[in-house]
Structures are given as structure tokens and as C-alpha cells.
Coordinates of C-alpha atoms and ligand atoms in Angstrom, one line a residue:
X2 CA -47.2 41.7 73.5
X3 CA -44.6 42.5 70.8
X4 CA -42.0 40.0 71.1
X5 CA -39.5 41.2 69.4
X6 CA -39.9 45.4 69.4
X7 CA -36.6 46.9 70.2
X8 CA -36.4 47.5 74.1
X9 CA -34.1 49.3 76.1
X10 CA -31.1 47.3 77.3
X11 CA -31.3 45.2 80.3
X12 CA -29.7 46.9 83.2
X13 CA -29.5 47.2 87.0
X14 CA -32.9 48.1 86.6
X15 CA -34.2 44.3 86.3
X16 CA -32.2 43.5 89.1
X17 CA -34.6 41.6 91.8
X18 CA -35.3 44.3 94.0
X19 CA -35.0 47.0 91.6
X20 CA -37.8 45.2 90.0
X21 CA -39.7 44.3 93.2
X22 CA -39.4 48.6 94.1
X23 CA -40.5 48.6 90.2
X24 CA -43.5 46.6 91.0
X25 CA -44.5 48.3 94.2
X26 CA -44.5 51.8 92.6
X27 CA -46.5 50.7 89.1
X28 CA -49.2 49.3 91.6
X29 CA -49.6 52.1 93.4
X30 CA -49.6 54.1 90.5
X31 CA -52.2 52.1 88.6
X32 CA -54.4 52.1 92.2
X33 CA -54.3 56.2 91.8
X34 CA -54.5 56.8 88.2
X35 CA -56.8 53.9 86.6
X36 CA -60.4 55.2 86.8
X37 CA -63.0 52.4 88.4
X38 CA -64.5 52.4 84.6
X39 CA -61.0 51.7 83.2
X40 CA -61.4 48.2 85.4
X41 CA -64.3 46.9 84.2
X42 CA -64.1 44.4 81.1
X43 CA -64.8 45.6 77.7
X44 CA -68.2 44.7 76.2
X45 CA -68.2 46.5 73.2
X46 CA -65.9 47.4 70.3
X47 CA -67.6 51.2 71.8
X48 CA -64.8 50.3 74.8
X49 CA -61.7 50.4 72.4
X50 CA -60.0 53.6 72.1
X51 CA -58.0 54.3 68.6
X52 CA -57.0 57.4 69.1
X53 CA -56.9 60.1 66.1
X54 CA -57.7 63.3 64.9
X55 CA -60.9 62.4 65.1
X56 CA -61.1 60.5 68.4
X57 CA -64.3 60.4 69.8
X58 CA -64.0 58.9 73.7
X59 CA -67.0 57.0 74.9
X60 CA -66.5 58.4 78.3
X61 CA -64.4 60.8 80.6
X62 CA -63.2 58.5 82.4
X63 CA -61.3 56.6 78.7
X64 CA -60.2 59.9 78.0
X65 CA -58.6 60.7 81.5
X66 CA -57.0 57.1 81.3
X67 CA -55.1 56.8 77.8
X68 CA -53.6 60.6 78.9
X69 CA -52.2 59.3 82.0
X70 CA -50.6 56.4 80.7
X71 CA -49.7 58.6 77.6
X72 CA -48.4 61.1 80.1
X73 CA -46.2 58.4 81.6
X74 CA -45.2 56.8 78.1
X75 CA -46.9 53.5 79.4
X76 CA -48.9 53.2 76.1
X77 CA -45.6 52.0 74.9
X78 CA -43.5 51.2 77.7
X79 CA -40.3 49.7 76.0
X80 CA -40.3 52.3 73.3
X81 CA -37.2 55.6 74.3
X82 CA -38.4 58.0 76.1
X83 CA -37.4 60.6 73.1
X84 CA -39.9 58.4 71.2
X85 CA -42.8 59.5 73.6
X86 CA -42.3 56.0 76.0
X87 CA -40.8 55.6 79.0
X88 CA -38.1 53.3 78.1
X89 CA -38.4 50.6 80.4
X90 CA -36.8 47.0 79.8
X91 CA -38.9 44.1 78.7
X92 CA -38.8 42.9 82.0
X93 CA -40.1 45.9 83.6
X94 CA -42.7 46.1 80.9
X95 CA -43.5 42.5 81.7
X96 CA -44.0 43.6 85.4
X97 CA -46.4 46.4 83.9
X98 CA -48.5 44.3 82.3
X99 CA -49.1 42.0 85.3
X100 CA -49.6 44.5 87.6
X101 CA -52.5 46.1 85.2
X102 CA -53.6 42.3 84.6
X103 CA -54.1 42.2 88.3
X104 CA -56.0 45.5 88.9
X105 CA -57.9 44.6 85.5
X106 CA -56.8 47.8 83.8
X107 CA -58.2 48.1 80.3
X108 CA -55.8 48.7 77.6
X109 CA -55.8 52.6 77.2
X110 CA -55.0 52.6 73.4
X111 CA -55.2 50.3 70.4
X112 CA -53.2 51.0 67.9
X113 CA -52.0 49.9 64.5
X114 CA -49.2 52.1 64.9
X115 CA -48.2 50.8 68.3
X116 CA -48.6 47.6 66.9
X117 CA -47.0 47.8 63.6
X118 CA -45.9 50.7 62.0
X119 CA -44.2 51.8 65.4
X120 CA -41.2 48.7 65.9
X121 CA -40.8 49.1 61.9
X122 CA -40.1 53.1 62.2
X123 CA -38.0 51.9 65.1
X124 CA -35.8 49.8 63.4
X125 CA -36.2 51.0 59.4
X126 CA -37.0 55.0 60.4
X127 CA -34.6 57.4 59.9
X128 CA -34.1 60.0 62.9
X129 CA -36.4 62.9 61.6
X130 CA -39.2 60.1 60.6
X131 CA -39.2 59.1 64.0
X132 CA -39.5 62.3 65.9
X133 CA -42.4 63.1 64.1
X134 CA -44.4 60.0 64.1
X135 CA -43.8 57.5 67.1
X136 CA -45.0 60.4 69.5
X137 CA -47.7 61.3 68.1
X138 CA -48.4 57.2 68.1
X139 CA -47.8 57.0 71.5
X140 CA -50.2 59.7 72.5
X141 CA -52.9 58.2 69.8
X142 CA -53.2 61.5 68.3
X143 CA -53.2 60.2 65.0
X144 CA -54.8 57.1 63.6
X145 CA -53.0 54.7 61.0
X146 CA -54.3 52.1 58.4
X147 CA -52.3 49.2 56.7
X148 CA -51.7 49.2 52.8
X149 CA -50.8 46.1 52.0
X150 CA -53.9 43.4 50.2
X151 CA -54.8 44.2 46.5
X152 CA -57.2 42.6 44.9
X153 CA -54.6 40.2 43.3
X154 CA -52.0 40.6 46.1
X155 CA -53.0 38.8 49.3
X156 CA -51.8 35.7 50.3
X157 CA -48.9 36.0 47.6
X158 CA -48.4 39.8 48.7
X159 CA -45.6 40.9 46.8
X160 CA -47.2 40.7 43.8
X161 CA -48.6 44.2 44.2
X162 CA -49.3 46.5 41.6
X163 CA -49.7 50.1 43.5
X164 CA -47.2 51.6 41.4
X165 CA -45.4 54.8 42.5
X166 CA -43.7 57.0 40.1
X167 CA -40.4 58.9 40.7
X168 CA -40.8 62.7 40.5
X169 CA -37.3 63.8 42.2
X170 CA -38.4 65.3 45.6
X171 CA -41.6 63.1 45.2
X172 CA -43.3 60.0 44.1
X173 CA -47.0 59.9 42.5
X174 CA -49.0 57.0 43.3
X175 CA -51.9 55.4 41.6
X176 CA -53.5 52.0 42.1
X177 CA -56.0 50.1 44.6
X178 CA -55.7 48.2 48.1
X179 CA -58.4 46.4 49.6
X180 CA -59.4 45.3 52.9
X181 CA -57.8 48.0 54.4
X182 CA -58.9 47.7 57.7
X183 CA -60.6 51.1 59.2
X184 CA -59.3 53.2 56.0
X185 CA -62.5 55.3 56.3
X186 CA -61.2 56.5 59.7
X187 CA -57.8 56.4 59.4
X188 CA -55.2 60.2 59.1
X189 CA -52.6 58.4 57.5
X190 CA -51.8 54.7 55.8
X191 CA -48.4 53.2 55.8
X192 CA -48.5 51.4 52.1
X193 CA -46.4 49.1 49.8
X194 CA -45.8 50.4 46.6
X195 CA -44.0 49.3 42.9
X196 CA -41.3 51.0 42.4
X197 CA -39.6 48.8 40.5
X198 CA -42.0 46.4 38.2
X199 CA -38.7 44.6 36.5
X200 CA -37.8 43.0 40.1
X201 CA -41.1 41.2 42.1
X202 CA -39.7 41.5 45.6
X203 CA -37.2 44.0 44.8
X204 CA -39.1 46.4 43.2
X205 CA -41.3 47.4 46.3
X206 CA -40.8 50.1 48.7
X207 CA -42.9 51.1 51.9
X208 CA -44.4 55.1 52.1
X209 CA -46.1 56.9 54.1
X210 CA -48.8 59.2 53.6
X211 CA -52.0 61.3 55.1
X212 CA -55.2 59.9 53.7
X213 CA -56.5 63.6 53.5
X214 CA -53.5 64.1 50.6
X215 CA -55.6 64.9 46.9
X216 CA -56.3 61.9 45.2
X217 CA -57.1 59.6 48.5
X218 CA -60.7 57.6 48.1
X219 CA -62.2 55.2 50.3
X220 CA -65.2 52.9 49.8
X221 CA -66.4 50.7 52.7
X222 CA -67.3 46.8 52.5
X223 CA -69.8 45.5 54.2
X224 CA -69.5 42.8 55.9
X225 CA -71.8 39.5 57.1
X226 CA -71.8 40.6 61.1
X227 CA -73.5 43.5 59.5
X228 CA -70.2 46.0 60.3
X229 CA -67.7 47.6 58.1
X230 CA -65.0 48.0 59.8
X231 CA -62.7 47.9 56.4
X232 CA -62.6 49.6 52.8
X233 CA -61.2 49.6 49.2
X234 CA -59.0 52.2 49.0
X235 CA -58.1 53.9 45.6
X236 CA -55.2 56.7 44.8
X237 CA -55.1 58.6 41.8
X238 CA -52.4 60.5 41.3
X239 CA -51.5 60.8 45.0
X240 CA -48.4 62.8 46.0
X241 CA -45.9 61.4 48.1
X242 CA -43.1 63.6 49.1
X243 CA -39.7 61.6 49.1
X244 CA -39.3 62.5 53.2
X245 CA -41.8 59.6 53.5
X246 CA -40.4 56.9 52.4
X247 CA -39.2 54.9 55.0
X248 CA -35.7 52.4 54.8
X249 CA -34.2 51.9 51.2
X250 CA -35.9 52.4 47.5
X251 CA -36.9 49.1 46.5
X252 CA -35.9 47.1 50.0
X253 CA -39.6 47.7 51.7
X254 CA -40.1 44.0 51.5
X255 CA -37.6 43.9 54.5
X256 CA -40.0 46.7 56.1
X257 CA -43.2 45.1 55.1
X258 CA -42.0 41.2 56.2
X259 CA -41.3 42.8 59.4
X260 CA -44.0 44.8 60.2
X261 CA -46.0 41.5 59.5
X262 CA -44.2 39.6 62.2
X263 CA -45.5 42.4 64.5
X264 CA -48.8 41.6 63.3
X265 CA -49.3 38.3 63.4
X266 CA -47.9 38.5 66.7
X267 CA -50.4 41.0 68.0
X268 CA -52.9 38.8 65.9
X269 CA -51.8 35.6 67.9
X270 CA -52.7 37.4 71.2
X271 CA -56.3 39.0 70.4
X272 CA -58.2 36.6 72.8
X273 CA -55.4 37.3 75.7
X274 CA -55.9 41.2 74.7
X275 CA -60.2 40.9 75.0
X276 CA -59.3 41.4 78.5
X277 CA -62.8 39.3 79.5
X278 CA -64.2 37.5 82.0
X279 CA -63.1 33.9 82.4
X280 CA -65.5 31.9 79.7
X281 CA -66.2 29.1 82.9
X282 CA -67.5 32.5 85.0
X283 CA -69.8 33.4 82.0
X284 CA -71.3 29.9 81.6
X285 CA -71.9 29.7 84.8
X286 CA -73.9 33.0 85.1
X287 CA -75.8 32.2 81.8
X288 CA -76.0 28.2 82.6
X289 CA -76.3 27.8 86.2
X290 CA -74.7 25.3 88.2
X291 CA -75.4 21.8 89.7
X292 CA -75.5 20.6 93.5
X293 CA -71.9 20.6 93.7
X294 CA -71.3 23.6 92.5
X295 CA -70.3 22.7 89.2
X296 CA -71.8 24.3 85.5
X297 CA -75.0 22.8 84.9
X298 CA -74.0 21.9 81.8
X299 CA -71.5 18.5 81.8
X300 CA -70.9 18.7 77.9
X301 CA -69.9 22.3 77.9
X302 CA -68.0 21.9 81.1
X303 CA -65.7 19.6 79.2
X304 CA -65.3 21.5 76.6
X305 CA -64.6 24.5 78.7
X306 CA -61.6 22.8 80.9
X307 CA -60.4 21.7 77.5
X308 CA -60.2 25.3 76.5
X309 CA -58.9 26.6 79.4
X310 CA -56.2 24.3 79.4
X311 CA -55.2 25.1 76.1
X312 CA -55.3 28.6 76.8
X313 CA -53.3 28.5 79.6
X314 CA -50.4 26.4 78.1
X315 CA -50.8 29.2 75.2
X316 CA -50.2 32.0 77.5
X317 CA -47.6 30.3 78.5
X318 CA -46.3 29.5 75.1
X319 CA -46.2 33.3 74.4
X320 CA -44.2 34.1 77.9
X321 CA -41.9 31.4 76.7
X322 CA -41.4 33.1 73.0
X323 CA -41.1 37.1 75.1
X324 CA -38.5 35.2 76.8
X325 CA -36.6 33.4 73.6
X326 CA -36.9 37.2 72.5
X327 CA -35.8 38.7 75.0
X328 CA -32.4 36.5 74.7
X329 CA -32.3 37.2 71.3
X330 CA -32.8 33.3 70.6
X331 CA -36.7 33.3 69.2
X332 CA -36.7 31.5 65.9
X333 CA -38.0 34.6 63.2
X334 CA -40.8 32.2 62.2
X335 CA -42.1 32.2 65.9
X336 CA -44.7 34.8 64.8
X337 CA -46.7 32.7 62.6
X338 CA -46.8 29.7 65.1
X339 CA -48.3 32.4 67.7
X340 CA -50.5 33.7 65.0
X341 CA -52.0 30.1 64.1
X342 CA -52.9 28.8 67.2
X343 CA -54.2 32.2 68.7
X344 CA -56.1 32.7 66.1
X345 CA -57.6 29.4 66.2
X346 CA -58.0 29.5 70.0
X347 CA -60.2 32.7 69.8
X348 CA -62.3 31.2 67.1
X349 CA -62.9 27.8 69.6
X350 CA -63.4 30.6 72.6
X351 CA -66.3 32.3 70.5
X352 CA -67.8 29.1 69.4
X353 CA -68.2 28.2 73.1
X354 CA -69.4 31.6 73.5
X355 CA -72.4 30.9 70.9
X356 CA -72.9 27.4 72.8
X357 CA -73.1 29.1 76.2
X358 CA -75.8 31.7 75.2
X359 CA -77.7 29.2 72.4
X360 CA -80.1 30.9 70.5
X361 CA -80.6 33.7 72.5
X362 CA -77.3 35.1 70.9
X363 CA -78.3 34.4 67.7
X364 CA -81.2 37.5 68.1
X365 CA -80.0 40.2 65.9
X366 CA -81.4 42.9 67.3
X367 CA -82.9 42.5 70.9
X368 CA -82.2 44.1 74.2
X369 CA -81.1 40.8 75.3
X370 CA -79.0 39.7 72.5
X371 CA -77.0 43.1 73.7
X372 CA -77.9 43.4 69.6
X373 CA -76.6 40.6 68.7
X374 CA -73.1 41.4 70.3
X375 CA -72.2 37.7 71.0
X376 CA -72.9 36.8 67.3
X377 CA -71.1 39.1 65.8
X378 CA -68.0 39.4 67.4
X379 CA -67.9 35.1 66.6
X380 CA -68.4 35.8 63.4
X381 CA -65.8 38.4 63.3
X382 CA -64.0 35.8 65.2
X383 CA -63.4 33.8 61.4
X384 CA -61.7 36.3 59.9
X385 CA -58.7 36.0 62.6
X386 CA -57.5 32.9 60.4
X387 CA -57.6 35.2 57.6
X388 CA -56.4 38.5 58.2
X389 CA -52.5 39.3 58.5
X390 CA -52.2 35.9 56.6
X391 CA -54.1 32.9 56.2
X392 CA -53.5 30.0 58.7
X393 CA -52.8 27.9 55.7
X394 CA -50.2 30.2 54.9
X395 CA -48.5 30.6 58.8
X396 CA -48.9 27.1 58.8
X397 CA -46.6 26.4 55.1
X398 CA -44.2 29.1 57.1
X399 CA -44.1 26.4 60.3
X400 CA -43.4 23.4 58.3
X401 CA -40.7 24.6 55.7
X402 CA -38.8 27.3 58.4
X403 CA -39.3 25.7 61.9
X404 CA -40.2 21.8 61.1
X405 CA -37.7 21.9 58.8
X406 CA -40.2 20.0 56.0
X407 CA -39.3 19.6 52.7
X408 CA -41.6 21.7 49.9
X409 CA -44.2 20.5 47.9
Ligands
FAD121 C1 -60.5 41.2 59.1 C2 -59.5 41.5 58.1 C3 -58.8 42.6 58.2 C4 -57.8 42.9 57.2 N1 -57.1 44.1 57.3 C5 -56.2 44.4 56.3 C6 -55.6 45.7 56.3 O1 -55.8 46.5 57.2 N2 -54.7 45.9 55.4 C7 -54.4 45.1 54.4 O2 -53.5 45.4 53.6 N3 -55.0 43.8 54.3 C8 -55.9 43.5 55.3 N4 -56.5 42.3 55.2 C9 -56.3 41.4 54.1 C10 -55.5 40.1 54.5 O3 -54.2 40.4 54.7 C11 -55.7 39.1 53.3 O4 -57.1 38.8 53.2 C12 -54.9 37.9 53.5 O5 -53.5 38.2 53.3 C13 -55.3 36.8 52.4 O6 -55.3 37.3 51.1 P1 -56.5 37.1 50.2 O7 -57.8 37.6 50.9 O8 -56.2 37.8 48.9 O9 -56.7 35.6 50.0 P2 -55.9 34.7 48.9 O10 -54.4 35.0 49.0 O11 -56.5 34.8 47.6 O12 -56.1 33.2 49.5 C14 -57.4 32.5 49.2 C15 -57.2 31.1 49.8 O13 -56.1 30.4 49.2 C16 -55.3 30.0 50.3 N5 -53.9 30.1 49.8 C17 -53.3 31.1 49.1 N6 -52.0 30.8 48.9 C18 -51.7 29.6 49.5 C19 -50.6 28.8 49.6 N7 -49.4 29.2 49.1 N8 -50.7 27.6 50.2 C20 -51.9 27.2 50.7 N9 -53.0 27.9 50.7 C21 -53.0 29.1 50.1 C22 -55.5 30.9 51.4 O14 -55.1 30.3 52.6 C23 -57.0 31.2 51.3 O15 -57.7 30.1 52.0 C24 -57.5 42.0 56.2 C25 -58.3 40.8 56.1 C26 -59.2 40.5 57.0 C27 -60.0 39.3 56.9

């Protein structure tokens, strides 16, 4: 969900029975064009498709899906059709994401530049910027990574030291990012550079560049579920032609503070995105049930309905803020509300997850285990409080810009 990407404007289109017609022919579309293994739930990070240069697709069947929806521009529904979408309205992408919600269609694309870099070219992008990259998002031909963390720029971001130097027709960049998520795999980063060092915020600006460009290094870290899904990422003397910088010298904070919102939102939704099977339908296959039909388990079972119930008014928590969007009324802060409690939600959904298959799960390497899967995705599970900002931080944004709460 992207709450607040800019859509196409509402129109007859959403009228009632153009969106019932809408509905009808999306259904029938999906029936014809989703492949029987595009309907199944993911089980493994092997299910995700990211796209790139480099895209390897686990099967046919993945491949055949994202170019259909690519074909259609559903991969980015809302986004203009010049843009490589298929510029619906928010309603009628609303109605799309039912309809594949009811048919269990996998998500045919994950994307950082769908998710991020794509509504900030939208709105900070100049023409020529956007013709050249948002298609080539939507088609997930090539794959982006986010330059943001340093080692002593996290949590207090704009303190970043990347430092770009002004060459005319291009800048030169030199410094480190860390944690950049995927870097090893990635064809190009969007990054926050120093342009400016005598101004904190005002001295940054936002670029973008291939990560084949001279001077580009990665180095993975590995991480305790074993994975390393992210990197340090080091430029030395890295050329940067001017064409790439997107919005105005020394005003990327505006880019970067809204790219973020985009990301904590999409942050906020990962355990609606994991597209699984109802947590009460596992237990019950891995538990068993009583006489009456009901999980085996009466402690668990509690905890389960808890969850679900929270998950549930969650979901509807989010329609509600698509909604406030949509009407142009969400409160900015909105994002880091969604982002704190989804993020906490998926960590209580994996716990329960470790509860439901005990010690079994915890086998690192067994056929059984599925190698562990279970175990590591929960412990991938903590780092959702961490990355795109830490809950402590979403949760100082909620009490000073929503509650209204005076500062410490
Ligand atoms: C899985 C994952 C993927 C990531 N991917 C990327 C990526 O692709 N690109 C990228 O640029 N970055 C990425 N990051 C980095 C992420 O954005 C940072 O880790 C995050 O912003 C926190 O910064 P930090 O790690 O430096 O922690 P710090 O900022 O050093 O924070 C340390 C602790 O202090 C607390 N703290 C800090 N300031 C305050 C405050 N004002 N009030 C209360 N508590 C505070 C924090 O909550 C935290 O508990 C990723 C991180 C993770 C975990």
C-alpha cells in the first residue's frame, strides 16, 4: 500500500458501476493471466521476485506472471501510464488489490523502487529523470538499493558525511553507507550526499547512480539468521553526472523525508504483504485440534484470537489512513504510526510462529525445520523495529507531531 503516492484523479471512473464493470473485468483477467503457482503462498524469500539486470526467476511460471502485470502496468497501478502503469485511481487500485487478495495472487514484483524511489521521482523528478527510470521500475528491469545509514548517521540521519564535490557537469563522491540493504545485488543506489557541510539539513542533496560506476565497493555483513541480505558500501572517487541529481542542490532532505514516509509505510504493512496462510490455519495443522473442533492448544488459542484481532483492526487502520489519503486529510506523521505497530505486529505474528512449531523450528538445518526457515525469518522479524527507523524514534515522531506532547 502507498498511501500517499500521487494517483490519477478521481473520475467517472470510480463511479459505482464503473467500478463494479472495473471489478468484473480485473477478475476475469487475474482468473486468465495468474499462473496456478502465482496462487500459492510464498514460503521462501526464493518466492520474491526483485527484478534486475540480473534477475534470476525461480520458475516460468514468476517470470510469465510479473510480465503480464508489467504488460498491463499493474505492478504499479496508480502510477501514469507514460510512466510504465496503467493509471488507475486509488480506488480502482484498491479494487485490484482485493480482487488478487481473493484469487491469492502473489505479488509479481518487490521493489525498492516501486516502493520508494518511484513516488519520490514522481513528485521531486524532473521530466527526462522520469522517463528513464520509473519504466524501467515498473517492469523490474533494474534493481535499486537505498543510501541513506552511515556509520554515524542512523537514527540522527542528516548528520551524514558522504560528501559530493562539485565538478560543473558532475559531482565526485567519496565516503561510506552501511546497512545498505541488498547493495551486493543492486544496478543502481539512490544516495544522500554532503553537499554543503556549513548547513546540517541544508547541505544534503539526493543522487543517483549505477553501482557498476568506477569507484563503487561493496562488502556484505553477515548477519545472526545466518543471511546477508545487506552490505557496507564505500565510493571513492565515484562520478556522478549532474543529470542525476534529483530536486534542488542542497533540498534532498525534502526528497529523503519523503521517500522515508514511503518506507515506513511499506514497512508498516510487511506482515499484510507475506501474503500467508492464516496463523490459526497453521496451528491447527502443526497443533491439532480438540473434540470441538477447536486448536489443541488453549494457551496459544488465546493468544492467536488476540492477534487476529489486532490484525484485523490494523488492516483496518491502514484502509482507514488509504482513505484519509485519498481525501488529502492523512496527518504526514501517519507513516510512522503505521510503521510502529506493523512492525511490532509482525514481530508478535513470528513469535507465535516459533510457539506453534516449538523446538522443531529451532533445527538449523533439517529437512523438517524447512532449514530453519521459521527461525529465521523471526529473527529477521526484529530488525523490522529497526530498519527505516527505530520504533523509539516513530514513536518520539507520534508523541510530538500527532499527540501533540510536549519535548523532553
Ligand atoms: C534490516 C535492515 C535493513 C536496513 N536497510 C537499510 C538500507 O537499505 N539503507 C540504509 O540506508 N539503511 C538501512 N538500514 C539502516 C537503518 O535505517 C538504521 O539502522 C536505523 O535508522 C537506525 O540507525 P542506527 O542503526 O545507526 O541506530 P542508532 O541511530 O545509533 O540508534 C541506536 C539506538 O538508540 C535509539 N535512539 C537513537 N536516537 C534516539 C532518540 N532521539 N530517541 C530515542 N531513542 C533513540 C534507537 O532507537 C536505537 O535503539 C537498515 C537497517 C536494518 C535493520
Amino acid at each position: 500500500m502507498a498511501l500517499a503516492t500521487p494517483t490519477a484523479p478521481a473520475s467517472t471512473a470510480d463511479g459505482p458501476d464503473e467500478l463494479a464493470a472495473f471489478r468484473a473485468d480485473t477478475r476475469a483477467w487475474l482468473q486468465a493471466h495468474c499462473p496456478p503457482e502465482m496462487r500459492q503462498p510464498m514460503t521462501s524469500e526464493d518466492d520474491v521476485c526483485w527484478g534486475g539486470r540480473h534477475v534470476k526467476f525461480s520458475s516460468p511460471a514468476q517470470q510469465q506472471w510479473l510480465q503480464a502485470m508489467a504488460g498491463r502496468g499493474w505492478t504499479v497501478p496508480t502510477w501514469p501510464v507514460a510512466y510504465g502503469g496503467a493509471g488507475l485511481s486509488s480506488l480502482q487500485a484498491k479494487v485490484l488489490l482485493q480482487e488478487m487478495r481473493a484469487l491469492n495472487c502473489r505479488s509479481p514484483l518487490s521493489s525498492f523502487g516501486i516502493w520508494m524511489l518511484g513516488p519520490a521521482l514522481l513528485k521531486f523528478g524532473n521530466e527526462a529523470q522520469k522517463l528513464d527510470h520509473l519504466p524501467k521500475i515498473a517492469r523490474g528491469e533494474i534493481r535499486w538499493c537505498q543510501g541513506y545509514s552511515e556509520p554515524n548517521a542512523g537514527s540522527d540521519l542528516a548528520s551524514l558525511a558522504t560528501r559530493a564535490e562539485d565538478h560543473g557537469d558532475h559531482f565526485t563522491v567519496n565516503g561510506q553507507k552501511i546497512w545498505t540493504s541488498y547493495a551486493d545485488q543492486a544496478d543502481w543506489i539512490f544516495c544522500l550526499v554532503r553537499t554543503d557541510t556549513s548547513h546540517k539539513h541544508n547541505g544534503i542533496s539526493f543522487v543517483l547512480f549505477d553501482m557498476a560506476s568506477a569507484g563503487v565497493s561493496t562488502r556484505p555483513i553477515l548477519l545472526i539468521s545466518g543471511k546477508s541480505p545487506f552490505c557496507e558500501t564505500f565510493f571513492d572517487n565515484v562520478r556522478v553526472d549532474k543529470c542525476n541529481l534529483v530536486g534542488t542542490l542542497n533540498a534532498g532532505w525534502d526528497v529523503a523525508k519523503y521517500l522515508l514516509a514511503h518506507e515506513r509505510e511499506m514497512i508498516g504493512s510487511i506482515g499484510d504483504r507475506a501474503a500467508a496462510k492464516p496463523i490459526g490455519q497453521q496451528a491447527a495443522a502443526a497443533i491439532g485440534k480438540d473434540t470441538s473442533g477447536r486448536l489443541a492448544d488453549p494457551l496459544l488459542r488465546a493468544q492467536i484470537a488476540e492477534f487476529e484481532a489486532d490484525e484485523a483492526a490494523f488492516r483496518l487502520t491502514m484502509e482507514r489512513a488509504g482513505d484519509l489519503a485519498r481525501a488529502k486529510q492523512a496527518h504526514p506523521a501517519m507513516s510512522s504510526m503505521l510503521k510502529y505497530y506493523g512492525a511490532e505486529l509482525n514481530k508478535r505474528r513470528w513469535e507465535l510462529m516459533m510457539a506453534i512449531y516449538g523446538s522443531d523450528a529451532l533445527e538449523w538445518d533439517s529437512e523438517r525445520s524447512k532449514h530453519g526457515d521459521t527461525a529465521r525469518t523471526w529473527l529477521r522479524t526484529k530488525a523490522n523495529s529497526i530498519e527505516g527507523g527505530t520504533s523509539e524514534v516513530q514513536l518520539n515522531i507520534v508523541s510530538k507531531r500527532i499527540l501533540e506532547l510536549p519535548g523532553a
